[in-house]
mmCIF file of C-alpha atoms and ligand atoms in Angstrom:
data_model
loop_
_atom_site.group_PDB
_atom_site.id
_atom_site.type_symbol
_atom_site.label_atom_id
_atom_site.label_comp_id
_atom_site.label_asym_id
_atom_site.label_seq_id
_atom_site.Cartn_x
_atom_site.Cartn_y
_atom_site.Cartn_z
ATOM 1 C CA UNK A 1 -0.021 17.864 20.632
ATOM 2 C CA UNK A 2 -1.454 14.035 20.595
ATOM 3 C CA UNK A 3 1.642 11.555 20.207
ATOM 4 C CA UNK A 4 0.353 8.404 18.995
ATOM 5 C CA UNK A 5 2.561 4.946 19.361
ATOM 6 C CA UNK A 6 1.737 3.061 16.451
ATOM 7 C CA UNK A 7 2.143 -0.670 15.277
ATOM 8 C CA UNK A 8 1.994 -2.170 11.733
ATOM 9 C CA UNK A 9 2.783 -6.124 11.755
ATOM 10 C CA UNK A 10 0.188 -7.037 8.926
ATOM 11 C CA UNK A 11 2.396 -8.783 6.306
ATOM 12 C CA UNK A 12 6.311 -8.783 5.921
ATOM 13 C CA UNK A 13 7.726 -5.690 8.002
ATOM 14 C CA UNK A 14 7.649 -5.270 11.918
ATOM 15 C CA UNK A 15 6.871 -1.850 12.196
ATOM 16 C CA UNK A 16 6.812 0.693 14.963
ATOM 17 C CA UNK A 17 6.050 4.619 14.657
ATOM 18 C CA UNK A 18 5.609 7.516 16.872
ATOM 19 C CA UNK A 19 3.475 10.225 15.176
ATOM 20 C CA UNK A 20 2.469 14.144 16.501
ATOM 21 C CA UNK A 21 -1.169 15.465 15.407
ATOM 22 C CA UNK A 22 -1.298 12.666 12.439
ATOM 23 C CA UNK A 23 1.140 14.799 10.365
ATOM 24 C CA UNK A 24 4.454 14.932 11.892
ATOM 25 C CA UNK A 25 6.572 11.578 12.380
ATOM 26 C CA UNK A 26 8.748 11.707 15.270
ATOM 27 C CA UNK A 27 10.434 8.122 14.423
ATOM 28 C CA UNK A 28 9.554 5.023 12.290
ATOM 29 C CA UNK A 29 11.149 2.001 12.715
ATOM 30 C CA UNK A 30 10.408 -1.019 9.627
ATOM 31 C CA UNK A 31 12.131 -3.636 9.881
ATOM 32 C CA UNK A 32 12.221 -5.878 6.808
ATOM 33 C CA UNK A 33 11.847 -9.585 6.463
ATOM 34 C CA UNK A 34 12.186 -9.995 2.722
ATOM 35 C CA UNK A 35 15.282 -11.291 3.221
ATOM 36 C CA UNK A 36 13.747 -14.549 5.039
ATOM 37 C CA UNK A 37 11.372 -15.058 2.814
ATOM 38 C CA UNK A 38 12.973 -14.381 -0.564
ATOM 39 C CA UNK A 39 13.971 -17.832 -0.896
ATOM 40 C CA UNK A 40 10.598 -19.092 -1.290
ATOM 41 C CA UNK A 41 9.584 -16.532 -3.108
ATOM 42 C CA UNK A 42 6.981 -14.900 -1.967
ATOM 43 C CA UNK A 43 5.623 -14.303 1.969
ATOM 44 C CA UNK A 44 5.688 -17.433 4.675
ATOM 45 C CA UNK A 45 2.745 -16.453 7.309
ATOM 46 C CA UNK A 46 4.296 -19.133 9.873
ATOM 47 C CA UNK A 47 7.903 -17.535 8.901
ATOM 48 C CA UNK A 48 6.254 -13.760 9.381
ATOM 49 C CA UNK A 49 4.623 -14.383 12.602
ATOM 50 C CA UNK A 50 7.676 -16.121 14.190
ATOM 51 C CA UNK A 51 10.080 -12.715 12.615
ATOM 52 C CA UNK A 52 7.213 -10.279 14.459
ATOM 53 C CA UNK A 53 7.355 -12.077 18.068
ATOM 54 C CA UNK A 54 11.110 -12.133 18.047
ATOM 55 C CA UNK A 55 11.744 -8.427 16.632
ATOM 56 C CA UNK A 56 8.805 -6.661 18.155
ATOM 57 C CA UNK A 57 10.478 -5.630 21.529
ATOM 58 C CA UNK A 58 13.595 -4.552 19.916
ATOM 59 C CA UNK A 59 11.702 -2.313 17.495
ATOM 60 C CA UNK A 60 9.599 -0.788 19.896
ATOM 61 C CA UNK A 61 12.577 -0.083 21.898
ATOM 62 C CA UNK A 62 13.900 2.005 19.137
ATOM 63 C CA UNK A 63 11.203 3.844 17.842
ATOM 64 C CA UNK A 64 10.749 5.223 21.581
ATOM 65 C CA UNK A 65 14.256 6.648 21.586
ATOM 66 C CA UNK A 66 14.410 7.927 18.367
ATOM 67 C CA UNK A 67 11.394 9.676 19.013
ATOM 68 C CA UNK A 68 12.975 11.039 22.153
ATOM 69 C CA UNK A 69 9.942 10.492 24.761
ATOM 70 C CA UNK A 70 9.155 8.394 27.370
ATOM 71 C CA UNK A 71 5.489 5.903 27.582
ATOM 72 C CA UNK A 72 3.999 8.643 29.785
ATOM 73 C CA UNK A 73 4.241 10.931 27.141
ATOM 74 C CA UNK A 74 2.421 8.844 24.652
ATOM 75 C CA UNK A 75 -1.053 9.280 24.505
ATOM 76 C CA UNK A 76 -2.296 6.275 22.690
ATOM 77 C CA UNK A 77 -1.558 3.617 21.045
ATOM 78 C CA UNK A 78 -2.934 2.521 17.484
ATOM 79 C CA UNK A 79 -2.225 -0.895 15.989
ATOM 80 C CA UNK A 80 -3.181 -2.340 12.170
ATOM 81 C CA UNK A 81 -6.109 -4.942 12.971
ATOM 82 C CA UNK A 82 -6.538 -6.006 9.218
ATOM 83 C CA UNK A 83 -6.491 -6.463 6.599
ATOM 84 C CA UNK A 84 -3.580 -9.047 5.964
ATOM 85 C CA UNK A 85 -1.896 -12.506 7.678
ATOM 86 C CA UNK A 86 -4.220 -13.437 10.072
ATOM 87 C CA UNK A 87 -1.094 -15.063 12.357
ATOM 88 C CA UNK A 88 1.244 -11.377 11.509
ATOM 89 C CA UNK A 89 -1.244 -9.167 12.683
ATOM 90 C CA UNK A 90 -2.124 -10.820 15.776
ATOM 91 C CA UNK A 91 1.100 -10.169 16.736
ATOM 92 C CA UNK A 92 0.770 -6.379 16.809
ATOM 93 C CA UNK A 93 -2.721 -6.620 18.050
ATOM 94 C CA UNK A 94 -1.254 -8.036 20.814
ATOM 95 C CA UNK A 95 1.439 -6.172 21.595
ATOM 96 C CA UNK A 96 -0.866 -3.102 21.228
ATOM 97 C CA UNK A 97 -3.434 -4.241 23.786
ATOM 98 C CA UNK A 98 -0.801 -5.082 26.060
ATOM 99 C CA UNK A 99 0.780 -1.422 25.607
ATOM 100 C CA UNK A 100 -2.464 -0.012 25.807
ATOM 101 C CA UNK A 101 -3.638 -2.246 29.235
ATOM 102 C CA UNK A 102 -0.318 -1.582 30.879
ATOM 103 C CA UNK A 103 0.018 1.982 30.490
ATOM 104 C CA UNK A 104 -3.133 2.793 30.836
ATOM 105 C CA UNK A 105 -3.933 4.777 27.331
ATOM 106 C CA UNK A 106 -6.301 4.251 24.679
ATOM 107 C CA UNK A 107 -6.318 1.919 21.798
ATOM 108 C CA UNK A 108 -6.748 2.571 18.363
ATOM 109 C CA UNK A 109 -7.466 -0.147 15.756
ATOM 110 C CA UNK A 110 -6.641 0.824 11.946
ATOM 111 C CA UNK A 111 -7.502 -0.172 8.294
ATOM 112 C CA UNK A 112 -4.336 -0.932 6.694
ATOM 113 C CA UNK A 113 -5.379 0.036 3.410
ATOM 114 C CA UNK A 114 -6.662 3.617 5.432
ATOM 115 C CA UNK A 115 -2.979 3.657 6.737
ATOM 116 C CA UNK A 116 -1.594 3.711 2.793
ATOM 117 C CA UNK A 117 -3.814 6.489 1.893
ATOM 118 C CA UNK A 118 -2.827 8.188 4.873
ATOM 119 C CA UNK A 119 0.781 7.683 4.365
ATOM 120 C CA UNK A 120 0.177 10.988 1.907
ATOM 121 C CA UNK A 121 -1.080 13.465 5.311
ATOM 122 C CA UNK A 122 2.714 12.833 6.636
ATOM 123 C CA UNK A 123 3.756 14.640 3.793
ATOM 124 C CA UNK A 124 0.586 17.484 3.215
ATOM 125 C CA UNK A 125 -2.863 18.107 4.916
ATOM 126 C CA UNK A 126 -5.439 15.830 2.476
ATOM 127 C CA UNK A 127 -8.241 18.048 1.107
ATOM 128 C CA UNK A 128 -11.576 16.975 0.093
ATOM 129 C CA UNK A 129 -13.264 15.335 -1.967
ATOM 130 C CA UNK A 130 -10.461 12.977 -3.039
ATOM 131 C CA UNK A 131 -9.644 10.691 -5.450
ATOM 132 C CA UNK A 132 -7.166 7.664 -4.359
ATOM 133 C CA UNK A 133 -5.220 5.132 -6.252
ATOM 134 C CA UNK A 134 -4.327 2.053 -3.916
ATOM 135 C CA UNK A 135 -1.985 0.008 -5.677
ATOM 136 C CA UNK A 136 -0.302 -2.720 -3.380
ATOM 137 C CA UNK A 137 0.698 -6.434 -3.401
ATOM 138 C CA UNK A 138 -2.850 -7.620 -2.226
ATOM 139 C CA UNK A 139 -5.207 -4.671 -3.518
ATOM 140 C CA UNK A 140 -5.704 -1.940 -6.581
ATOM 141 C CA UNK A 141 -8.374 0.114 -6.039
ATOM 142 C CA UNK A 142 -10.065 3.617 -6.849
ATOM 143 C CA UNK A 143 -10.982 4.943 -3.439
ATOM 144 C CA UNK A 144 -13.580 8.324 -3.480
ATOM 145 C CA UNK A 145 -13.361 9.988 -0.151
ATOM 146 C CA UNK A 146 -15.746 12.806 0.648
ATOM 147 C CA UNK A 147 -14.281 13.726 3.807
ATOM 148 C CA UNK A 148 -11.609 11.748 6.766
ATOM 149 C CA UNK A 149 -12.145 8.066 7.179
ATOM 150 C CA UNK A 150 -15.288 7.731 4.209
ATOM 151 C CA UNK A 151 -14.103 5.212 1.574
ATOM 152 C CA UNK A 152 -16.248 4.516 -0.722
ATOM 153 C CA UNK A 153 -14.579 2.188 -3.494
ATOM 154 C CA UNK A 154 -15.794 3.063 -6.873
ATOM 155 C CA UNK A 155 -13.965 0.445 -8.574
ATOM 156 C CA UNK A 156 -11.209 -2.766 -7.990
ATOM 157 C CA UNK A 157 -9.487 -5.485 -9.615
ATOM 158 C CA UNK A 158 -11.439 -8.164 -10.247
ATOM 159 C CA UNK A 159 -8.286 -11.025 -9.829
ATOM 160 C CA UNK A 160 -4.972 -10.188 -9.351
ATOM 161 C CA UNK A 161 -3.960 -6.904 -7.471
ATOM 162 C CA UNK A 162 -0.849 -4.756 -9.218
ATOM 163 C CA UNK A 163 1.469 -5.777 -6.965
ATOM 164 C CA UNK A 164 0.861 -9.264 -7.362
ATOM 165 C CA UNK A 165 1.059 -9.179 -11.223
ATOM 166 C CA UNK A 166 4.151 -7.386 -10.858
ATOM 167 C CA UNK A 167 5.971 -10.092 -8.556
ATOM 168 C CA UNK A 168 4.693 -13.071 -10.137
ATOM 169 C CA UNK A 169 5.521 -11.857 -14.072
ATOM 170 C CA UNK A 170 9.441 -11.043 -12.082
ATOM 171 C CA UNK A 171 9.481 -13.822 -10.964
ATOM 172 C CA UNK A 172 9.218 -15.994 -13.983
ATOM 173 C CA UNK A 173 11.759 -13.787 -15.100
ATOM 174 C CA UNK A 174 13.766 -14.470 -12.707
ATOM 175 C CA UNK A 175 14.060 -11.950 -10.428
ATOM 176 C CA UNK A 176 13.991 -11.925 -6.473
ATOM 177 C CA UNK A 177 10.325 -11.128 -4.688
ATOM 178 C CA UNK A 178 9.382 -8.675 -4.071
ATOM 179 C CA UNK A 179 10.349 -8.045 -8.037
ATOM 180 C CA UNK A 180 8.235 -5.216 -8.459
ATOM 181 C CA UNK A 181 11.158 -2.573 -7.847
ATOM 182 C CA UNK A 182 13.490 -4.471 -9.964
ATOM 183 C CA UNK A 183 10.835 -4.711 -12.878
ATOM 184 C CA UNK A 184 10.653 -1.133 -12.569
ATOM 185 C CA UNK A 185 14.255 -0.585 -12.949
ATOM 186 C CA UNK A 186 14.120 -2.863 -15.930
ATOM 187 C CA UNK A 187 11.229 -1.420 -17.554
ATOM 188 C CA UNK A 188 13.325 1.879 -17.832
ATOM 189 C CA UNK A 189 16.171 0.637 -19.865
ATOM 190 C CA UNK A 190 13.765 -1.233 -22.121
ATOM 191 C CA UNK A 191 11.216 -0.743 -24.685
ATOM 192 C CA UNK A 192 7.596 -1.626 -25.170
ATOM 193 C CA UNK A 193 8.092 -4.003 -27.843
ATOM 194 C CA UNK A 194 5.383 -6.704 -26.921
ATOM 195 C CA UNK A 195 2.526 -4.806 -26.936
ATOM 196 C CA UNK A 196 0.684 -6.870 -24.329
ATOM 197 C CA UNK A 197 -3.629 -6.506 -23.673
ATOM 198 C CA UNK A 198 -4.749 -3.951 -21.756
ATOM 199 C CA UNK A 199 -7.601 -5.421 -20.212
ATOM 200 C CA UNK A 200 -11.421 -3.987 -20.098
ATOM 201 C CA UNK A 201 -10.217 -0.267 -20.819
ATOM 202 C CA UNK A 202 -13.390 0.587 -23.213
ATOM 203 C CA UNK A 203 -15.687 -0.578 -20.541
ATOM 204 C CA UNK A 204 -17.927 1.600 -18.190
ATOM 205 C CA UNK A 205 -16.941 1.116 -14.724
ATOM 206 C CA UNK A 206 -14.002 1.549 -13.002
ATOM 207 C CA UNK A 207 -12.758 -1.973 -12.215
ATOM 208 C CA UNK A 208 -9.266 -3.695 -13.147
ATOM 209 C CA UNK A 209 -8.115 -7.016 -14.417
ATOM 210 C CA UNK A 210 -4.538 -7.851 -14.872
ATOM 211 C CA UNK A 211 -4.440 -11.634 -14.858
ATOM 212 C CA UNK A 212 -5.119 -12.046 -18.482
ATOM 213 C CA UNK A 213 -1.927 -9.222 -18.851
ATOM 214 C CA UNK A 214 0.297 -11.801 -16.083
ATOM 215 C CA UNK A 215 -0.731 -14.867 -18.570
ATOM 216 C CA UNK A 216 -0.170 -13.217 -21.588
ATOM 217 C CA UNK A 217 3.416 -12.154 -20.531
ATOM 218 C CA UNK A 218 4.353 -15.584 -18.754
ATOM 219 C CA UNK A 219 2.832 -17.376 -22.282
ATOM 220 C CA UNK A 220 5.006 -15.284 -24.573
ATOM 221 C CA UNK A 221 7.841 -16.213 -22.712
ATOM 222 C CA UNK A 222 7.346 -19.842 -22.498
ATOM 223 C CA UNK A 223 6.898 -19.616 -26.091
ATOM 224 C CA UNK A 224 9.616 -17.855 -26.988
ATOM 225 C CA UNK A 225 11.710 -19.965 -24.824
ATOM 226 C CA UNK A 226 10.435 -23.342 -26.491
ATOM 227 C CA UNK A 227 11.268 -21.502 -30.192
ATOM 228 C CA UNK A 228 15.149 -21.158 -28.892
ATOM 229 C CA UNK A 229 14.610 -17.222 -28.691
ATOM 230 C CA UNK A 230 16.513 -15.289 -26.243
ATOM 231 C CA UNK A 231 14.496 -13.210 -24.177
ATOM 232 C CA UNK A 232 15.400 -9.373 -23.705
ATOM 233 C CA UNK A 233 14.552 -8.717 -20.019
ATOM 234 C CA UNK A 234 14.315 -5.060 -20.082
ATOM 235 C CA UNK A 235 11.367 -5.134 -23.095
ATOM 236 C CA UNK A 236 9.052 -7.606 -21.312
ATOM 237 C CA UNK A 237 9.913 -5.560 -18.415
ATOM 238 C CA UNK A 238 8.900 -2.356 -20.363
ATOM 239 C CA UNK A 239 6.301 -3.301 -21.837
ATOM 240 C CA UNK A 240 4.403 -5.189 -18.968
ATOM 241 C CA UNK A 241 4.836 -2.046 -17.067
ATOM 242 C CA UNK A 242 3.534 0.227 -20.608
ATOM 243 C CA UNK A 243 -0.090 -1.679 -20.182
ATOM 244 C CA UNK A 244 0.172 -1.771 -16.535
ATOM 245 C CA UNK A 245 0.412 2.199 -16.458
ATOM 246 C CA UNK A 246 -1.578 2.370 -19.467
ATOM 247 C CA UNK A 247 -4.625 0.881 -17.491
ATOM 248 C CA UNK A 248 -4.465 2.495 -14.283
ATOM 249 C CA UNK A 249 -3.935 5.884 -15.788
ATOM 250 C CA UNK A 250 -6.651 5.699 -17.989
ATOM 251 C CA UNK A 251 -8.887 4.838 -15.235
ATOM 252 C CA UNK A 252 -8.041 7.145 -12.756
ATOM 253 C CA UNK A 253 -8.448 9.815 -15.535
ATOM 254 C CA UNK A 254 -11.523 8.819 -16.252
ATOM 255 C CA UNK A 255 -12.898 8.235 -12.996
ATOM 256 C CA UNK A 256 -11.987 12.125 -12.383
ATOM 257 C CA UNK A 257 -14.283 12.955 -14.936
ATOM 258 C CA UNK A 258 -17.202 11.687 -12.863
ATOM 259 C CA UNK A 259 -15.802 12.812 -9.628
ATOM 260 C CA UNK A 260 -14.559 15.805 -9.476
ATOM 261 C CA UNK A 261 -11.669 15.701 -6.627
ATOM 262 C CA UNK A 262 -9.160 18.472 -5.028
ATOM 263 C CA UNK A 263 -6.359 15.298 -4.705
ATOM 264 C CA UNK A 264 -5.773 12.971 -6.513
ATOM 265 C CA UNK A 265 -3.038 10.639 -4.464
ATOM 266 C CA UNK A 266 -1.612 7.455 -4.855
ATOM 267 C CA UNK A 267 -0.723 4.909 -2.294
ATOM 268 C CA UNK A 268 0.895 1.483 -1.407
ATOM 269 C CA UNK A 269 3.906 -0.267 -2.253
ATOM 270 C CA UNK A 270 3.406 0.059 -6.302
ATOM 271 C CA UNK A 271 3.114 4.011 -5.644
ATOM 272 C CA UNK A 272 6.664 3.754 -5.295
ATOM 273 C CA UNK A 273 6.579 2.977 -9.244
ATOM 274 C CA UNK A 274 8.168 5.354 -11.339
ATOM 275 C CA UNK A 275 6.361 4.786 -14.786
ATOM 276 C CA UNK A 276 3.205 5.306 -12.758
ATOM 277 C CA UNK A 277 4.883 8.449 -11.418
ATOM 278 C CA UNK A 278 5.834 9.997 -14.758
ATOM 279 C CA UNK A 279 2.711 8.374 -16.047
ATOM 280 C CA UNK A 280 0.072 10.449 -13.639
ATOM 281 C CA UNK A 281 2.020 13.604 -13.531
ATOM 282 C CA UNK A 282 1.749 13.746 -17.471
ATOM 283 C CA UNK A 283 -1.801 12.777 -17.524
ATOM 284 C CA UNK A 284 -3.077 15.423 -15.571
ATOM 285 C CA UNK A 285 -0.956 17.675 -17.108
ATOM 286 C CA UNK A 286 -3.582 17.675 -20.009
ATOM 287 C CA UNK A 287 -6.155 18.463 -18.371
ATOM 288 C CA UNK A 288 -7.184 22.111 -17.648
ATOM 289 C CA UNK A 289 -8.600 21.951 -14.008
ATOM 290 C CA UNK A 290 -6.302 18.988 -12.739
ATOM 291 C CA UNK A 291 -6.690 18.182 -9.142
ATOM 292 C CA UNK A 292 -3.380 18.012 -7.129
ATOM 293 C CA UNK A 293 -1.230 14.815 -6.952
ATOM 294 C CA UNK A 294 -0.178 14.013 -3.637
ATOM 295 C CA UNK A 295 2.603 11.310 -3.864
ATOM 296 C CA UNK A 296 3.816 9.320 -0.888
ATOM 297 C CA UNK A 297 8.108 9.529 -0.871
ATOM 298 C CA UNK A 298 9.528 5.828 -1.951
ATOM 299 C CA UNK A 299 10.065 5.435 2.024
ATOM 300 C CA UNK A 300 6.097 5.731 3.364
ATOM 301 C CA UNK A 301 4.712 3.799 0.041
ATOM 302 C CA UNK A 302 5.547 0.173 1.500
ATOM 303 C CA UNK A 303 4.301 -0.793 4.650
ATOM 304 C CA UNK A 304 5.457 1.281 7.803
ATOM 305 C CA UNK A 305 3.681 2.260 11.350
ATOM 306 C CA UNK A 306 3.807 5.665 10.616
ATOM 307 C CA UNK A 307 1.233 5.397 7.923
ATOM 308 C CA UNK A 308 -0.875 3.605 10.894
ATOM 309 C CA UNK A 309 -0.184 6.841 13.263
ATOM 310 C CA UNK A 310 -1.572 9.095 10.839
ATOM 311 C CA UNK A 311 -4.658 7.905 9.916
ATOM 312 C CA UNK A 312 -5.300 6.861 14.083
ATOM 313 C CA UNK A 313 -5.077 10.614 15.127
ATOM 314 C CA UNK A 314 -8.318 11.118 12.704
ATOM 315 C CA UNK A 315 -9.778 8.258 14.594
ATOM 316 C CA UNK A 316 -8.850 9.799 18.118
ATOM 317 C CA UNK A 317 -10.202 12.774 17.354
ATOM 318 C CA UNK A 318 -13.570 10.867 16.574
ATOM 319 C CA UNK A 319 -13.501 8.920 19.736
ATOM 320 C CA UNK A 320 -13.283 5.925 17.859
ATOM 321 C CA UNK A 321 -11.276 3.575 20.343
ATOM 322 C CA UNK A 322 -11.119 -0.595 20.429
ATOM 323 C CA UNK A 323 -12.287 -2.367 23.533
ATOM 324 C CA UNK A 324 -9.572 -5.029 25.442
ATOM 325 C CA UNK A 325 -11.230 -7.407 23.500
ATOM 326 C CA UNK A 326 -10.192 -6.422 20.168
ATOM 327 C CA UNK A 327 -9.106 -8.843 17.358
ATOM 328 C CA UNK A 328 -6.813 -9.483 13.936
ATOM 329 C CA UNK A 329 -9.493 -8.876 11.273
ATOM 330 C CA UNK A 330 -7.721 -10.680 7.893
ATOM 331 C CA UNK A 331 -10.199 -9.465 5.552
ATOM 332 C CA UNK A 332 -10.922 -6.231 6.753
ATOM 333 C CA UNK A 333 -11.959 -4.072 4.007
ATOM 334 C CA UNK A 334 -11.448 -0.344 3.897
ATOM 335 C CA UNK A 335 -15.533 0.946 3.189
ATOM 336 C CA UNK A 336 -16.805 -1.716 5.456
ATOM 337 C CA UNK A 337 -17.089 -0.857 9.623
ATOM 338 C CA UNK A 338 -14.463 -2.726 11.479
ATOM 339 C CA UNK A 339 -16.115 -6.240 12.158
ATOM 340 C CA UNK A 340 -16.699 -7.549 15.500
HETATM 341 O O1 LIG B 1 1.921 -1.989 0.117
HETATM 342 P P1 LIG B 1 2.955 -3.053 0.124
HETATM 343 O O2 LIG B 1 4.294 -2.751 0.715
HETATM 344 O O3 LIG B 1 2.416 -4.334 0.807
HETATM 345 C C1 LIG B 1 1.062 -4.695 0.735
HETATM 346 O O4 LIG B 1 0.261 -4.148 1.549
HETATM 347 O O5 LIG B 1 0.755 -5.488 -0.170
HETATM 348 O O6 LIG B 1 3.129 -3.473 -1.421
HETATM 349 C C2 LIG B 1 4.067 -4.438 -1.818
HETATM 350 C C3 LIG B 1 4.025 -4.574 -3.325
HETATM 351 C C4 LIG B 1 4.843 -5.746 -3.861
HETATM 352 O O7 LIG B 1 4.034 -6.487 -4.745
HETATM 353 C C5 LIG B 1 6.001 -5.063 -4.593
HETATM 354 O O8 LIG B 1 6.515 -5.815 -5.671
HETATM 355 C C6 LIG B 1 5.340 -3.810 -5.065
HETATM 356 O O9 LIG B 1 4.549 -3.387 -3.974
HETATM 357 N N1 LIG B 1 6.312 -2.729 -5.430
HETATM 358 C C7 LIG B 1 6.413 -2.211 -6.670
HETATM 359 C C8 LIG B 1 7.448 -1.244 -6.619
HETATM 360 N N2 LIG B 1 7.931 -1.205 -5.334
HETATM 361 C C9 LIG B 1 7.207 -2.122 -4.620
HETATM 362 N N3 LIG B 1 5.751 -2.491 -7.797
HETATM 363 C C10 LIG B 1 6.074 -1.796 -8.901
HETATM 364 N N4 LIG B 1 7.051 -0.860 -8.936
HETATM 365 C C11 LIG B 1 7.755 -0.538 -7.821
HETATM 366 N N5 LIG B 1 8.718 0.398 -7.868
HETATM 367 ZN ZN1 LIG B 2 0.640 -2.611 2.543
#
């Protein structure tokens, strides 16, 4: 049985996890900041990095006695070196090195887009070839994976990432960040009434746009808001989320058509979206050799350690450990090797 300590401090959450044989979570520990940051709407890095140094210890403290065990019993320790703030995850990178020199176990450095997708082997083994749908606040993208830790992206947004579009159409709205759960709450006790564009959908690749979608919503209210109209929450809320789900559904369908996949799973914080949900399930409904949907639970689609912890026991049993002189990589992406 390999227990693996591991640490997520990339954006917003202070994260600590313990995790047996990549699949079984033995405690995980996120602490949220959006509480501190709400006010300004959106994430502070300085804010972040100050929240992980002061809450690390504490967190780490618990996640070892939920999990029951003591340091010797750990056998390494894995940490999220990128992507995301450059200031948050040096935090964790340092706390993991520090673990790691101290205690005299190995150290693990992980992708934390790879840590999303593996959020989805906490809850069943992944088979291959796969098909995954990474939907977050900084990245949508269709991820083809032949086999553990191969990522080959086979398409992404070319501007704004789900997530993003999400918070920033909330926000003019009104609504707290993160808005996306709120807009999804919404979006269920409205209607699509607007109709907005659903961008690039007849073309043949497999890449995303959704900032003409956030301008055409944020327009249409202005407007509507200079003509004296009242604006129904619930329908813009609908019916951004209607060509939202529209898009990425049709995508991901069609990109199955080319690649032929086992799983097809979903993961990051706008997995936790319940049109997109409904909206999958039905799709492959219709089709007659539909691979299996593997759907994080709302708890492991935001960011947590455990996530981390699963996809590091993969990388232990490769040998793949970071030397002492390890860094925060911000722009770390997932098909690339980890820069040095
Ligand atoms: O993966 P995550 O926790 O952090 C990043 O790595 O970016 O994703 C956070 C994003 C935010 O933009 C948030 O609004 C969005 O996930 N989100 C949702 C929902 N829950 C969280 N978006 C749509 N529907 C939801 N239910
Ligand atoms: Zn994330």
């Amino acid at each position: 049985m390999v227990k693996i300590l591991a640490i997520e401090t990339s954006c917003d959450e202070t994260s600590i996890a313990v995790v047996e044989n990549g699949e079984k979570i033995l405690s995980n520990i996120v602490l949220s900041q959006v509480k501190s940051h709400e006010r300004f709407g959106g994430v502070v890095p300085e804010v972040a990095s100050r929240h992980h140094i002061e809450r690390i210890n504490e967190v780490l403290a618990l996640a070892m006695q939920d999990a029951n065990l003591t340091y010797e019993e750990v056998d390494a320790i894995a940490v999220t070196a990128g992507p995301g703030l450059v200031g948050a995850l040096l935090i964790g990178v340092q706390a993991g090195k520090s673990l790691a020199f101290a205690l005299q176990k190995p150290l693990i450095a992980v992708n934390h887009m790879a840590g999303h997708i593996y959020a989805n082997q906490l809850v069943e083994p992944l088979e291959f070839p796969l098909m995954s749908l990474v939907v977050s606040g900084g990245h949508t993208e269709l991820v083809y994976m032949k086999d553990h830790l191969h990522f080959e992206i086979i398409g992404e947004t070319r501007d704004d990432a789900v997530g993003e579009a999400y918070d920033k159409v909330g926000r003019v709205l009104g609504l707290n960040y993160p808005a996306g759960k709120e807009m999804d709450q919404l979006a269920h006790q409205g209607e699509d009434t607007y109709q907005f564009p659903r961008a690039m959908m007849e073309e043949n690749h497999y890449d995303f746009s959704f900032s003409g979608l956030k301008s055409s919503v944020i327009n249409t209210l202005h407007n509507q808001e200079q003509r004296g109209e009242s604006v129904i929450k619930e329908n813009v809320a609908a019916s951004f989320q209607a060509a939202v789900v529209e898009v990425l559904v049709t995508k991901t369908m069609r990109a199955l058509k080319e690649y032929p996949v086992k799983q097809l799973i979903i993961a990051g914080g706008v997995a936790a979206n319940r049109g997109l949900r409904e909206g999958l399930t039905e799709a492959l409904e219709q089709l007659d050799d539909a691979p299996r949907l593997l759907m994080p639970p709302l708890s492991l689609c935001g960011d947590n350690a455990a996530m981390i912890g699963a996809v590091a026991y993969l990388q232990w049993q490769a040998q793949d450990f970071a030397a002492s002189n390890v860094n925060a990589y911000p722009g770390w992406e997932i098909d690339q090797p980890r820069p040095s």
